[in-house]
Coordinates of N, CA and C in Angstrom, one line a residue:
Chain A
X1416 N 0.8 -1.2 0.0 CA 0.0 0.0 0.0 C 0.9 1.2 0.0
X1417 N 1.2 1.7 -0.9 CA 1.8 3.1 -1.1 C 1.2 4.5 -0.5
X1418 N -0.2 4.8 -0.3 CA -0.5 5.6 0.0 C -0.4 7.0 -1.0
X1419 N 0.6 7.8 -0.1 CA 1.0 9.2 -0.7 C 2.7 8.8 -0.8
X1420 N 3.1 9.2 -1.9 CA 4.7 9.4 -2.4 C 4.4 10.4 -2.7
X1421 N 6.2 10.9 -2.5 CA 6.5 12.3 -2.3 C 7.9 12.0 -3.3
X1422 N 8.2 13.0 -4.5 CA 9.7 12.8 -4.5 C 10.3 14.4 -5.0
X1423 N 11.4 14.8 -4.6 CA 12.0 13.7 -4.0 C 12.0 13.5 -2.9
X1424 N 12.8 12.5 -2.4 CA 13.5 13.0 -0.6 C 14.1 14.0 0.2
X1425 N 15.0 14.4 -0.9 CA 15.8 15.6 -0.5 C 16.5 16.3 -1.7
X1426 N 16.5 17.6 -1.5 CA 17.1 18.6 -2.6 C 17.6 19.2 -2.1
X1427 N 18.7 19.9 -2.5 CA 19.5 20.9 -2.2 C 19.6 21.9 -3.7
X1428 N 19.3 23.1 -3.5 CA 19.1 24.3 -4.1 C 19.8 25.8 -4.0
X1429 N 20.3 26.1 -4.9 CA 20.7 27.4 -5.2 C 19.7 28.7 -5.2
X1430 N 20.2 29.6 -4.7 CA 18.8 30.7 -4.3 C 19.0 31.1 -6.1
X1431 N 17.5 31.4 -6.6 CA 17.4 31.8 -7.7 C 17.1 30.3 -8.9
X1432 N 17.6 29.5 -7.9 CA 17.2 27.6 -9.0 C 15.7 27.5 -8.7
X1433 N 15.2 26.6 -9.7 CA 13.2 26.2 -9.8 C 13.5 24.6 -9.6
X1434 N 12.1 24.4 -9.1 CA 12.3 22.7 -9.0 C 10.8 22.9 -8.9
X1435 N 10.4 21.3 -9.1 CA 9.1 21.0 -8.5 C 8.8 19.7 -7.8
X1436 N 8.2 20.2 -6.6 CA 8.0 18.7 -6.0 C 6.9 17.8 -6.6
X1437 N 7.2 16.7 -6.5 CA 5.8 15.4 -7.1 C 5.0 15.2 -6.1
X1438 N 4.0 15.0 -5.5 CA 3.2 13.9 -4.6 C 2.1 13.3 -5.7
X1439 N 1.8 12.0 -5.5 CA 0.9 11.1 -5.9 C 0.0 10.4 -5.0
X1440 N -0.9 10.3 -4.7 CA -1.5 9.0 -4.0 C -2.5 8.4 -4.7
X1441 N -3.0 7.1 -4.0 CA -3.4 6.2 -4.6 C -4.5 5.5 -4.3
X1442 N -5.2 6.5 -3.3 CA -6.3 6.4 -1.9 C -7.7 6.9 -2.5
X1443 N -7.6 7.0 -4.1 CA -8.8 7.5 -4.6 C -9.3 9.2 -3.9
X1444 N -8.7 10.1 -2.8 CA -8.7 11.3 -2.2 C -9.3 12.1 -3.4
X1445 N -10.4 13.0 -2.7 CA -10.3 13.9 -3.7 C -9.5 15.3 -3.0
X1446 N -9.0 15.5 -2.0 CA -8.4 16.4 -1.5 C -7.0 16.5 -1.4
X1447 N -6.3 17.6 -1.8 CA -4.6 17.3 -1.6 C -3.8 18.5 -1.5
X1448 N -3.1 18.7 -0.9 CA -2.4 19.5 0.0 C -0.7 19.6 0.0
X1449 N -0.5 20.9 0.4 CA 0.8 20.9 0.6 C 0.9 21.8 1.5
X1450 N 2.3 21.2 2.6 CA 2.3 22.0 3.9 C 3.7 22.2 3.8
X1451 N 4.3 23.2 4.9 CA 5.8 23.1 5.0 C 5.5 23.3 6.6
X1452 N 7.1 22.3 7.0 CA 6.9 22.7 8.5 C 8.4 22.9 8.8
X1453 N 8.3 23.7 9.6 CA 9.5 24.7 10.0 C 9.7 24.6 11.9
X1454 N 10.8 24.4 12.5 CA 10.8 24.4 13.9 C 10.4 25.1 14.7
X1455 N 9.2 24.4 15.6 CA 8.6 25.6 16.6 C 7.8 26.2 15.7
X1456 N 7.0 26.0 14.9 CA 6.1 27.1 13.7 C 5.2 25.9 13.3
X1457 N 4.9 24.5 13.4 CA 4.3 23.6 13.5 C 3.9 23.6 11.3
X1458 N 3.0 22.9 11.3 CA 2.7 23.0 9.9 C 2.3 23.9 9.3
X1459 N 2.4 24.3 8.0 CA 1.4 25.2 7.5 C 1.1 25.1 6.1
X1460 N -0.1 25.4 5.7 CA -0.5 25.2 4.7 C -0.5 26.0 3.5
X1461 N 0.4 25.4 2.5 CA 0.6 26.4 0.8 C -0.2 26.1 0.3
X1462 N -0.7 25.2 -0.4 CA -1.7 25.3 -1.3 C -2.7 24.1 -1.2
X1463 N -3.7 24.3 -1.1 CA -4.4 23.1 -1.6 C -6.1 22.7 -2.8
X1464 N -5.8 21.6 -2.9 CA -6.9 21.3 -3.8 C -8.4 20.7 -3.5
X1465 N -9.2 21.0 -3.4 CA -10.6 20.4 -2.9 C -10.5 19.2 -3.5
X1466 N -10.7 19.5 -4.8 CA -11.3 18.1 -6.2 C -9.8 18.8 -7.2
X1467 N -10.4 17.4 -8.0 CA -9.8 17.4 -9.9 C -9.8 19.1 -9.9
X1468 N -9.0 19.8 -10.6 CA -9.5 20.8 -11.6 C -9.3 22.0 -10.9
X1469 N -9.4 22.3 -9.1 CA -9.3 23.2 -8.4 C -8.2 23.4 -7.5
X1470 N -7.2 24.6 -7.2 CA -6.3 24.7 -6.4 C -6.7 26.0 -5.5
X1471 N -6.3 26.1 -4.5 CA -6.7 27.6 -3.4 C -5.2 27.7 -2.6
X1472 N -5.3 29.1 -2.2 CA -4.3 29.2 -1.5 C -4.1 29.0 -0.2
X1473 N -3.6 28.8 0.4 CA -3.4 28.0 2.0 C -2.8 29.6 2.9
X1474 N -2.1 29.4 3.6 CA -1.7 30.3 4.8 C -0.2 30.7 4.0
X1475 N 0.5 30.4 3.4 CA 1.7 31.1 3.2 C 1.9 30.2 1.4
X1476 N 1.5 31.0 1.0 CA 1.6 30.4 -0.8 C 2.6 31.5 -2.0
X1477 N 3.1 32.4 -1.1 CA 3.7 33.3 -1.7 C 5.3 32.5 -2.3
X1478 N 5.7 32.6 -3.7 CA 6.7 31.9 -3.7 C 6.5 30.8 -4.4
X1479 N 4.7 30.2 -4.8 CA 5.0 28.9 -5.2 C 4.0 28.5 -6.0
X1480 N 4.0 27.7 -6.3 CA 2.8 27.3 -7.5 C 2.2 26.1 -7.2
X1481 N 1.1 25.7 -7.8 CA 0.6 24.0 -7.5 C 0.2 23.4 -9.1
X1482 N -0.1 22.2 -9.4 CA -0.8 22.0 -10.2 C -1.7 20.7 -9.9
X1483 N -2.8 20.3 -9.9 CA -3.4 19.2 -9.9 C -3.5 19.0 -11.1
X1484 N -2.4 17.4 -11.5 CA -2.4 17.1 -12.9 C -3.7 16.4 -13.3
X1485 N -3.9 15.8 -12.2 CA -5.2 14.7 -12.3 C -6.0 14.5 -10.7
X1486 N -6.7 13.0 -10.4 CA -6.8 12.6 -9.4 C -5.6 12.6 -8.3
X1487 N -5.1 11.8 -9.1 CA -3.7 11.1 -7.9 C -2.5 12.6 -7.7
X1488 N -2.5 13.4 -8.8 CA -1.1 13.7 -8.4 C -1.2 15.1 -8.3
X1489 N -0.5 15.9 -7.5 CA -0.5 17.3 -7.2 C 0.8 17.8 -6.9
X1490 N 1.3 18.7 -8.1 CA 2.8 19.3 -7.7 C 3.0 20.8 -7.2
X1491 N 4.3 20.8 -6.9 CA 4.2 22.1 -5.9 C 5.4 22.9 -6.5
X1492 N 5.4 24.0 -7.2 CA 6.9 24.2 -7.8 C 7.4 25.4 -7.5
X1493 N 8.6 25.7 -6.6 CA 9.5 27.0 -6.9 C 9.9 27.6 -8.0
X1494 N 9.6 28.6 -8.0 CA 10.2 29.4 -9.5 C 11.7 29.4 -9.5
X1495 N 11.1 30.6 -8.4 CA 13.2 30.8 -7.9 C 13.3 30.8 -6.3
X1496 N 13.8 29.9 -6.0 CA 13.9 29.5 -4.4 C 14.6 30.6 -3.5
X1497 N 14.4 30.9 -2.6 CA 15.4 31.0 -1.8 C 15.4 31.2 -0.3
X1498 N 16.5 31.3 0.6 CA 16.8 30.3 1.6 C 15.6 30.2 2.8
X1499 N 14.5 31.6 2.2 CA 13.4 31.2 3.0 C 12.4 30.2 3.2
X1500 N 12.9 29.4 2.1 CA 11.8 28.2 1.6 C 12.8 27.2 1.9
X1501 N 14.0 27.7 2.5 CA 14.1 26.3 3.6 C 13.5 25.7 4.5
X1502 N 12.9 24.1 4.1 CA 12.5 23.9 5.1 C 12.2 22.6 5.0
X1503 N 11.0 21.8 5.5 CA 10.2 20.2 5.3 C 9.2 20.5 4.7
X1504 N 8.9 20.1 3.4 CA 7.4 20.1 2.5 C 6.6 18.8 2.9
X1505 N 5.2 18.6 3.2 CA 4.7 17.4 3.5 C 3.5 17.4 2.3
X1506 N 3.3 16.4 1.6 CA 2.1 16.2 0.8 C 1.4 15.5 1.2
X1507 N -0.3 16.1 1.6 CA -0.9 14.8 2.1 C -2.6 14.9 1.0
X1508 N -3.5 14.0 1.4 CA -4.6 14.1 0.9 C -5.4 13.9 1.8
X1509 N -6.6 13.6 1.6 CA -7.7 13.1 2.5 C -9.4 13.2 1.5
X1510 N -9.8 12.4 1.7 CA -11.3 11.8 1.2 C -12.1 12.9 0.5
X1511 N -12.1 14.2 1.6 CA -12.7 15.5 1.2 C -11.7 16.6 2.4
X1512 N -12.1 17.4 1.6 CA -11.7 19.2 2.6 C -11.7 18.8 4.2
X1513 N -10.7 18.9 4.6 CA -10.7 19.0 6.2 C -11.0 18.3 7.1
X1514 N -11.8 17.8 7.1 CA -12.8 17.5 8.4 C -12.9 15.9 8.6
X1515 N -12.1 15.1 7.3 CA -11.2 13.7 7.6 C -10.1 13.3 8.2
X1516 N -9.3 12.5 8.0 CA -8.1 12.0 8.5 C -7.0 12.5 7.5
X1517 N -5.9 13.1 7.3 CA -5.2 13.7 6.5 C -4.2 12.8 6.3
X1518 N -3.6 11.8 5.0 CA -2.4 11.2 5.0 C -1.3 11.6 4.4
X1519 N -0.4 11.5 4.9 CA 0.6 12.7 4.5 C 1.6 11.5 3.8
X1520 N 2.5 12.4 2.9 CA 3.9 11.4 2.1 C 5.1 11.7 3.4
X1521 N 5.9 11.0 3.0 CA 7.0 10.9 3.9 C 8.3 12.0 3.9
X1522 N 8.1 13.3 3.4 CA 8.0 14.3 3.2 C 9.5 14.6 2.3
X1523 N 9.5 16.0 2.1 CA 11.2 16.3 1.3 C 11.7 17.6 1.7
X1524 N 13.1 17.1 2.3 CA 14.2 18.1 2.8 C 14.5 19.0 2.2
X1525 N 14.5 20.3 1.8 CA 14.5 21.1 1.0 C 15.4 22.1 1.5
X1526 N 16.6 22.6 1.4 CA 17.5 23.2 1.6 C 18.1 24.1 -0.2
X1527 N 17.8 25.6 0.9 CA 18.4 26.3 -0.3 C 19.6 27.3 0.1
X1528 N 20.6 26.9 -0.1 CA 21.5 27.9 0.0 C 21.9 29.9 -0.8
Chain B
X504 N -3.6 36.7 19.4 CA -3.6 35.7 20.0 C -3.3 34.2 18.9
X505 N -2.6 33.1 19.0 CA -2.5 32.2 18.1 C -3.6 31.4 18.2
X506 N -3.7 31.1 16.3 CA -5.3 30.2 16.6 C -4.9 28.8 17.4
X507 N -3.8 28.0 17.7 CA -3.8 27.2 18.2 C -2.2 27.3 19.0
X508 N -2.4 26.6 20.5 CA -0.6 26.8 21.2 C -0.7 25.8 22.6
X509 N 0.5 25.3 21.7 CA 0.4 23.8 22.5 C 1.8 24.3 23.3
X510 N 1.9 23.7 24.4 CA 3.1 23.7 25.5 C 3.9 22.8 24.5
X511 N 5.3 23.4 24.4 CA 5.9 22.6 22.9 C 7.1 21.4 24.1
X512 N 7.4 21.3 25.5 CA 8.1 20.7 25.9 C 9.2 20.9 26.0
X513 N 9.9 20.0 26.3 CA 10.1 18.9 26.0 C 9.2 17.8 28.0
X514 N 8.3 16.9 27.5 CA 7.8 16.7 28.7 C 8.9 15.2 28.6
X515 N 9.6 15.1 29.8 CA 10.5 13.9 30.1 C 10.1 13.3 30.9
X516 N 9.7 12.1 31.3 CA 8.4 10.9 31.4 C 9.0 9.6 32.0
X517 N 9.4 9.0 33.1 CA 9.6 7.6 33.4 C 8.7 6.4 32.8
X518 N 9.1 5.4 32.3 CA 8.2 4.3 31.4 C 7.0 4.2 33.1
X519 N 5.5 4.1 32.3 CA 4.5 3.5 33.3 C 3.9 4.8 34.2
X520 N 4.8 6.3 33.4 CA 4.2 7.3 34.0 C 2.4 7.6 33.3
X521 N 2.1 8.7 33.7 CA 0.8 9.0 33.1 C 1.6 10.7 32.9
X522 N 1.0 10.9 31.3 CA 1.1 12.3 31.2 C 0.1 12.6 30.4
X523 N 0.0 14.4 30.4 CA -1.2 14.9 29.9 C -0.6 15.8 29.0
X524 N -1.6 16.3 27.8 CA -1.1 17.6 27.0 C -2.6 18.4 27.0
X525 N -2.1 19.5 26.9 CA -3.3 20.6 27.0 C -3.0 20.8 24.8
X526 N -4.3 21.3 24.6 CA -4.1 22.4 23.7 C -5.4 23.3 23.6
X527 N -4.9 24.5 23.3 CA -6.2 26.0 23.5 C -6.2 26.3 22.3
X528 N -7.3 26.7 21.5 CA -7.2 27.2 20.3 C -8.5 28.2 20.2
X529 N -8.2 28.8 19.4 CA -8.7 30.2 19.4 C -10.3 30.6 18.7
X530 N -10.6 29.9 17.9 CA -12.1 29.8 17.2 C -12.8 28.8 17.7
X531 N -13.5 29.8 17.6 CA -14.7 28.9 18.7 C -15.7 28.2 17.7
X532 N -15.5 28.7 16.2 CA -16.1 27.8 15.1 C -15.7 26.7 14.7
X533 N -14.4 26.0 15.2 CA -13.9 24.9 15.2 C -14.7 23.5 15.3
X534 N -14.7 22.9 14.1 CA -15.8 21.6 14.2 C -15.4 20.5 14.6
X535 N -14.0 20.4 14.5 CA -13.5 18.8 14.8 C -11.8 18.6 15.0
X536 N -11.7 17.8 16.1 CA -10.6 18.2 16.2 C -10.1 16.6 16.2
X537 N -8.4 16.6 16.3 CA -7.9 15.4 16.3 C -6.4 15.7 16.9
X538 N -5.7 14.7 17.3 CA -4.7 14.3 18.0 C -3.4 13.8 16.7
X539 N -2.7 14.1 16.0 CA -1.8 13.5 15.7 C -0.4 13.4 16.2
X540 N 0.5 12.2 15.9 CA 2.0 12.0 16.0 C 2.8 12.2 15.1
X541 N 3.5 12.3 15.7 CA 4.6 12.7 14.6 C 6.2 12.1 15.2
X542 N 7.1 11.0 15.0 CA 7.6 11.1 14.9 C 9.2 11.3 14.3
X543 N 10.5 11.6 14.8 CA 11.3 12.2 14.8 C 11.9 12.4 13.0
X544 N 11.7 13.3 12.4 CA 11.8 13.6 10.7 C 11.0 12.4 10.1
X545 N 9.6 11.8 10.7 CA 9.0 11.0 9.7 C 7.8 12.3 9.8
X546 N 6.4 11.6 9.0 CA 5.5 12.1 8.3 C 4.3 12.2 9.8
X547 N 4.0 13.2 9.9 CA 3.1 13.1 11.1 C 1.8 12.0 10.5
X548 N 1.2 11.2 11.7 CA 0.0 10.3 11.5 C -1.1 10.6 12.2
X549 N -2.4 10.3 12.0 CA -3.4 10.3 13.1 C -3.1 9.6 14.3
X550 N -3.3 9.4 15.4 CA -3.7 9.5 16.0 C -4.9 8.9 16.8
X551 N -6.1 9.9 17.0 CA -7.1 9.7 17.8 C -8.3 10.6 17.4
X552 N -9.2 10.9 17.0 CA -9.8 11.6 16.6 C -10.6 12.1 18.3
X553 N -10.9 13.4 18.1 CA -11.7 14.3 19.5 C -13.1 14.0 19.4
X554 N -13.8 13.4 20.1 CA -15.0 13.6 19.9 C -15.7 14.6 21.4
X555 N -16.6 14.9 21.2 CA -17.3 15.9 22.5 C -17.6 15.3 23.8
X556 N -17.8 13.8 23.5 CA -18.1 13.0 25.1 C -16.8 13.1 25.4
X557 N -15.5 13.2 24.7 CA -14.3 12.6 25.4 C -14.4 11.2 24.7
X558 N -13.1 10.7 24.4 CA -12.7 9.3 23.9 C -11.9 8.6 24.2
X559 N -11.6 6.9 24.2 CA -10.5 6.5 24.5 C -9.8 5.8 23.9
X560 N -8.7 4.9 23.5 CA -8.3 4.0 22.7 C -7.3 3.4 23.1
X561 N -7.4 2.5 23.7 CA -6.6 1.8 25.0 C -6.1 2.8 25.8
X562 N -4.3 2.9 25.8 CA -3.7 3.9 27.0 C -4.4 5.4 26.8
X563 N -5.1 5.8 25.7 CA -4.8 6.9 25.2 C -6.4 7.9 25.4
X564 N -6.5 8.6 26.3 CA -7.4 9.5 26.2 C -7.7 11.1 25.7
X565 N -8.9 11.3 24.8 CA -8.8 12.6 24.8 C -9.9 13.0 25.2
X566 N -10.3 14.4 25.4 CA -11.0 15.3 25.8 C -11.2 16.7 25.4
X567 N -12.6 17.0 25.1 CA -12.8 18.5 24.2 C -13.5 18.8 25.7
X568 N -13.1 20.2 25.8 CA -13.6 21.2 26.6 C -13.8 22.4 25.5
X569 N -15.5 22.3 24.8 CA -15.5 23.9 23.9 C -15.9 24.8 24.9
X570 N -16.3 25.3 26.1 CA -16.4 26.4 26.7 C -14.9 27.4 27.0
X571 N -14.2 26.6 27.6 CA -12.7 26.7 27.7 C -12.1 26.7 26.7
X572 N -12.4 26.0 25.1 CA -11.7 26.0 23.7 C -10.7 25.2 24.2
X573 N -10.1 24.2 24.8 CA -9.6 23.3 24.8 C -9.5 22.0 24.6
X574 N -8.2 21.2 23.8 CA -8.6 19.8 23.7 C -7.4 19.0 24.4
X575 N -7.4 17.9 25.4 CA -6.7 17.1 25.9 C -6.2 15.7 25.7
X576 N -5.0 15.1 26.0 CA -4.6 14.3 24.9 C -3.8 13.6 26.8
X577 N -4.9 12.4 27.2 CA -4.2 11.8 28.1 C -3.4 10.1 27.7
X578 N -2.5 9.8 28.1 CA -1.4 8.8 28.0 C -1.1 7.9 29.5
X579 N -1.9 6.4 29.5 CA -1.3 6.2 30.9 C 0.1 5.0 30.6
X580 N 0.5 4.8 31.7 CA 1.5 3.6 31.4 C 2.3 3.9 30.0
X581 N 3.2 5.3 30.3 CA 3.6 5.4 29.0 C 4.7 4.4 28.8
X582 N 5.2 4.1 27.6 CA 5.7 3.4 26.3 C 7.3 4.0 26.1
X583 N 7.7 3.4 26.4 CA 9.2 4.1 25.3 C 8.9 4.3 23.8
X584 N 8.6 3.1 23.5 CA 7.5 3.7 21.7 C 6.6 5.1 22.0
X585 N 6.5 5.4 23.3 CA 5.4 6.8 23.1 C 6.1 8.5 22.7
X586 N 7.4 8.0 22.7 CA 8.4 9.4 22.7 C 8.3 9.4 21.2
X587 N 7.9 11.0 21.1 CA 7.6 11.6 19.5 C 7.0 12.6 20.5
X588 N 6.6 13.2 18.7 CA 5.6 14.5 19.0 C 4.2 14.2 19.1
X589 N 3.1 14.9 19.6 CA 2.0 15.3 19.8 C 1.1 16.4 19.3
X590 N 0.9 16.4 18.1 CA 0.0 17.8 17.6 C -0.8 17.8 17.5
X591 N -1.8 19.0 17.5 CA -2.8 18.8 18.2 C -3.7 19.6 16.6
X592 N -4.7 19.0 16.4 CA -5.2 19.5 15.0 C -6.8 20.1 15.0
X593 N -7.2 20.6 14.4 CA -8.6 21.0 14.3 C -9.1 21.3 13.2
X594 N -10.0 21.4 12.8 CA -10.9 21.5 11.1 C -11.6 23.0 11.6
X595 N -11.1 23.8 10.7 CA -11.7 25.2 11.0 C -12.6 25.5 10.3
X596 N -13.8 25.6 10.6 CA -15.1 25.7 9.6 C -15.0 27.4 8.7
X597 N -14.4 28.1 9.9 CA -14.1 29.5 9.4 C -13.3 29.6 8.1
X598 N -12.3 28.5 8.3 CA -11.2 28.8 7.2 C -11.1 27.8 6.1
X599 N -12.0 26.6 6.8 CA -12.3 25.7 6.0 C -10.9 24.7 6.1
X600 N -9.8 24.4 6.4 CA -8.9 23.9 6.6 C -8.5 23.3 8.1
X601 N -7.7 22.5 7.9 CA -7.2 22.0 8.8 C -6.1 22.8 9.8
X602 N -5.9 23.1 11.0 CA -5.0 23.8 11.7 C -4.4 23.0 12.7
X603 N -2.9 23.0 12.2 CA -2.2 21.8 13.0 C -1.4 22.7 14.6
X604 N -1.3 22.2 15.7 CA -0.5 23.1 16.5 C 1.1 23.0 16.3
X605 N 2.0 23.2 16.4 CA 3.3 22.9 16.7 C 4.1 21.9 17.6
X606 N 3.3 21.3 18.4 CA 3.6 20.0 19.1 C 4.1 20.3 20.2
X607 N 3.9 18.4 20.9 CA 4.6 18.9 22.4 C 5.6 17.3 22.1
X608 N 6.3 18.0 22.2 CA 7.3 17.0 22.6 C 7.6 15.3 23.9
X609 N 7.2 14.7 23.6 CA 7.2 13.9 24.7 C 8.6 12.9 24.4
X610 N 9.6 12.6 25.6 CA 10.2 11.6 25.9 C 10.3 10.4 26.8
X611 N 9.9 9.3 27.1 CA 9.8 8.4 27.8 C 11.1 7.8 27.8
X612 N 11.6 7.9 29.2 CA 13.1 6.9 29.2 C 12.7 6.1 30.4
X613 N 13.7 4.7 30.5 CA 13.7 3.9 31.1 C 13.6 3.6 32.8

């Protein structure tokens, strides 16, 4: 049971480099999400998707982009990084908006110099 | 005021203690709340979900107090498996999202 995959694991970035993260799951979810969590500042939420077709902005989305390619997969992309977007990215889903159990991927280290 | 603020710890624990975590959160339109773990650089998990009687699941109790806006996360006979974090979550009807707290740290030693 795979769940939510996240890739990559870890990146290391130049301030001014783009990347995009992948998450996929496999839980049939129509909901999906991306958080970053930073020490002592707990999760927070960048962007997320209700359904297919829709993205909203979360609590700190400045800096970043999403795309829901389909059901399963939702990416999250830096234009041009920098070292404030250091941090833990978590991708999770859940059944519907909020108010279920949230499964999260195993998340990716993100360090920008 | 923060919509949610957990005592972040570190609570240091003898195996077979009992400990408690408080968390206070700030909207009172809050529909549902939950308990997750997290531990040390893995992927936080559920947990326990809050219901309004109060709940249990073997060692593990919680408790909503909405007049006070608090939810409680009790642990008896703790576990050396019980050292991780404890976040404390809620479904914000206002904001429509999920609001996670920052965690409390727990360690259980021998």
């Amino acid at each position: 049971n795979a769940g939510v995959t996240q890739t990559p694991k870890f990146q290391v970035l130049k301030t001014g480099q783009s990347m995009t993260l992948q998450c996929a799951q496999d839980m049939n979810h129509n909901s999906m999400y991306w958080y970053r969590q930073d020490p002592g500042m707990g999760l927070r939420l960048i962007y997320y998707s209700a359904s297919e077709g829709t993205t909203d902005k979360g609590e700190v989305p400045n800096g970043y982009n999403v795309s829901r390619l389909n059901k399963r997969e939702f990416s999250l992309r830096l234009e041009s990084a920098a070292p404030s977007q250091t941090s833990v990215y978590f991708c999770a889903s859940s059944v519907e908006r909020g108010n279920t159990e949230a499964f999260f991927g195993q998340g990716t280290r993100l360090t920008v110099v | 005021r923060k919509e949610v603020e957990q005592d972040p710890g570190p609570f240091n624990v003898p195996e077979g203690a009992t400990v408690a975590f408080n968390c206070t959160y700030s909207n009172s339109a809050s529909q549902s709340f939950f308990w997750y773990r997290q531990d040390c650089r893995k992927e936080p998990k559920l947990l326990m979900s809050v219901y309004s009687s109060g709940n249990e699941d073997g060692r593990f109790t919680a408790q909503l107090n909405r007049a006070s806006q608090y939810i409680s996360l009790l642990i008896r006979d703790s576990k050396l498996s019980d050292s991780a974090t404890y976040l404390c979550v809620f479904f914000s009807g206002g904001y429509n999202k999920l609001i996670f707290g920052a965690g409390t740290r727990l360690a259980v030693h021998p």
